Amino acid sequence: MSNDTNVDDPPEDASDAASEEDRPAEQPERQGDQSPLEENGDRRPGGDDPIDEFESSSDEAEGDDIETVDDLGSTVEVDPGVEVDEEIAEDDLLGGLKIDSTEDIEVPDRLVDQVIGQDEARDIIIKAAKQRRHVMMIGSPGTGKSMLAKAMSQLLPKEDLQDVLVYHNPDDGNEPKVRTVPAGKGEQIIDAHKEEARKRNQMRSILMWIIIAVVLGYAILAGGQLLLGILAAGIIWLIFRYTSRGSDAMVPNMIVNNGEQRVAPFEDATGAHAGALLGDVRHDPFQSGGMETPSHDRVEPGSIHKSNKGVLFVDEINTLDIRTQQKLMTAIQEGEFAITGQSERSSGAMVQTEPVPCDFIMVAAGNLDAMENMHPALRNRIKGYGYEVYMDDTIEDTPEMRRKYARFIAQEIERDGRLPHFTDEAVEEVILEAKRRSGRKNHLTLLFRSLGGLVRVAGDIARAEDREFTTRDDVLQAKARSRSIEQQLADDYIERRKDYELQVNDGGVEGRVNGLAVMGEDSGIMLPVMAEIAPAQGGGQVIATGQLKEMAEESVQNVSAIIKKFSDVDLSEKDIHIQFVQAGQQGVDGDSASITVATAVISALENIPVDQSVAMTGSLSVRGDVLPVGGVTHKIEAAAKAGCTKIIIPEANEQDVMIEDEYEEMVEIIPCSNISEVLDVALMGEPKKDSLVDRLKSITGTAFDQGTVGSAGGSNPSPQ
């Protein structure tokens, strides 16, 4: 590969570049046959040099951008020009912002300043842009990974961009030559070659018609052989037609054009196949006979080449084929990668260019499972020459963060361009929803994509009614309309069970408990559990049905340890049957039904009815301690919809409850720390229940003291 400028160095100014072009002796032979007109192609008619214009405009742009990468930091001015009342900021949902609507909030111009809540990731992106380091971001969808990658491209220097040209190789047509020139220079070279080819073809056409005229004149004058003259003229036309294709093949193919690029390129290669990522050579059905397309004209760049001197973003990195990951690793290591046909059945497979520059910064992203199928050498390459960062799902609720969330709504409105601004009360309702979706007390969710969906739905409702502003009522309507598929299914299940009287929410039933579960990430549902004791045909065993997955099966085994410890019944002669009623094809996963199973089995063993107005959720240790679970808010709301009036939750999860106002008067939330407290609330029949609970209290112990349980609840448990 030949270069006008060193690939690793920024390009020289226009005069130096032009002077290098004007020295044909210094042009390497591997560029192919260069046109003499290319030397004069540095300037277009009129005398204006596009390279000079480009560089001057770049300088102006840099002059307008006062802050540099060194000036950037974690602190972002949230509300320039907006008054903040610090006295009420701590308790105010807007963090003390004195606004009438989001119209009063100024939105930063740069993406890096619009990032909210991911301070560590933001600082790493700034450092990586300055030092040209690779980055891998792992986290839940919608936490801002792609936004950070785009922000990184805006922070990179933009003065060293290049155009990439592919030339015909007269020695071997299947090995095209590659040349890099400063950005904007490529178009001038292409125009010069095209002009030269046009003039050459024009001269050939004139010569052809002169020869044809002479041949026809001679045929007529010599012997009146007009037919023979026409035949000779046709042969001459075909010869000129066939040979003229060679001059067209001399025009280079510009595969990367950065002439109009004002910032470092950003390429999103998420889900790209091998050809789109690594480059390809198109198949040519006409490979001979003068009808073939020159191989250099069939070369197509990949995302790795288009992102040269910029950012290559690949989300869900583990979905790339393992061989593609190996080639990507080679491109990262070498900084250049030759383009060849990706299909072995294509004629392009015979073509391989010289190495094409691909000096990009790799930003890989994915969920936690992305690391499982990622090539270890590729991950090592990113980690060894860059950073790995985990994207948080939640962040501590502070006045500053609430002000940033108000700015987030303003950003979404500006980005959409069609939504009316939100009133202060509407902003407060969105912030309340952000607190609720975090699943943790004194925290806010960082899943901004789904929260942005709520903003857009609320704005659409207001716009449909032709209102100037989006109100709190619009946000409340949007919360109902923007329910997830899982939530809609859960609500439908609840209604259908009511129709067929499968939902029991009053009276007492032996061996039946209303358990609670989560569908998806944000949808609660009531899941009854039934237990029955039967004589064993052989050795006693615990039989659980309902499509239980591994963790759920293990939780059943843990429950059996408690039952064996407290029960006076010889379980070696009994079979314990446990049924998760209507679990469906998706089955049951997680251990949050542990206290439900234990209560159902104990009720069946002791013939004590369970209060059906009670629903419960919680994990259980083998010593009887109730451990924290996830999704308690959604589970409580599901129980309230089903008609239950008491809900038992782990004491450690008490701080995580953030239910809607409409449910607060409908249910009583009872936190419990051990199984004896659960049974005291759930079982009916005072004499037998009191005797059982007293006996259980004397046997079961608390594995964790109050401080340990509290710290467990302060974690962010995954929904079970």
XYZ file of N, CA, C and O in Angstrom, residues 560-571 574 576 601-602 605-606 692 695-696 699:
88
model
N -37.350 -28.561 51.822
C -37.550 -29.883 52.419
C -36.669 -30.070 53.651
O -37.025 -30.809 54.575
N -35.515 -29.393 53.716
C -34.647 -29.492 54.884
C -35.335 -28.921 56.114
O -35.248 -29.483 57.220
N -36.024 -27.793 55.959
C -36.743 -27.185 57.079
C -37.899 -28.069 57.516
O -38.150 -28.272 58.711
N -38.605 -28.621 56.519
C -39.768 -29.462 56.835
C -39.340 -30.702 57.617
O -39.964 -31.088 58.615
N -38.262 -31.322 57.193
C -37.776 -32.517 57.888
C -37.324 -32.177 59.303
O -37.458 -32.986 60.221
N -36.805 -30.977 59.493
C -36.266 -30.605 60.792
C -37.360 -30.381 61.828
O -37.235 -30.768 62.984
N -38.464 -29.752 61.405
C -39.481 -29.404 62.391
C -40.578 -30.452 62.516
O -41.242 -30.556 63.542
N -40.824 -31.258 61.479
C -42.004 -32.114 61.440
C -41.817 -33.356 62.302
O -40.749 -33.968 62.336
N -42.914 -33.739 62.972
C -42.918 -34.983 63.739
C -43.312 -36.165 62.873
O -43.239 -37.316 63.316
N -43.755 -35.885 61.659
C -44.208 -36.947 60.759
C -43.005 -37.629 60.131
O -42.028 -36.972 59.749
N -43.067 -38.950 60.026
C -41.994 -39.709 59.371
C -42.138 -39.533 57.858
O -42.980 -40.175 57.219
N -41.321 -38.684 57.295
C -41.450 -38.367 55.870
C -40.932 -39.478 54.971
O -41.142 -39.435 53.759
N -43.909 -40.838 53.407
C -44.813 -39.891 52.765
C -44.179 -39.323 51.494
O -42.975 -39.090 51.435
N -44.381 -35.954 49.198
C -44.847 -34.564 49.216
C -44.975 -34.093 47.774
O -43.981 -33.988 47.052
N -46.535 -26.658 52.096
C -46.231 -28.011 52.572
C -46.533 -28.142 54.059
O -47.123 -29.141 54.511
N -46.126 -27.148 54.846
C -46.390 -27.196 56.289
C -47.887 -27.196 56.548
O -48.392 -27.913 57.430
N -49.133 -30.699 55.794
C -48.693 -31.679 56.792
C -49.474 -31.548 58.098
O -49.844 -32.556 58.729
N -49.718 -30.317 58.518
C -50.353 -30.075 59.813
C -51.859 -29.889 59.709
O -52.518 -29.688 60.733
N -47.958 -24.619 66.523
C -46.990 -24.870 65.460
C -45.922 -23.776 65.416
O -44.724 -24.056 65.328
N -43.509 -23.999 68.313
C -42.593 -25.118 68.144
C -41.523 -24.785 67.097
O -40.354 -25.128 67.243
N -41.937 -24.123 66.025
C -41.000 -23.789 64.953
C -39.984 -22.750 65.421
O -38.808 -22.806 65.067
N -37.100 -24.219 67.152
C -36.213 -25.077 66.362
C -35.380 -24.267 65.376
O -34.167 -24.443 65.265
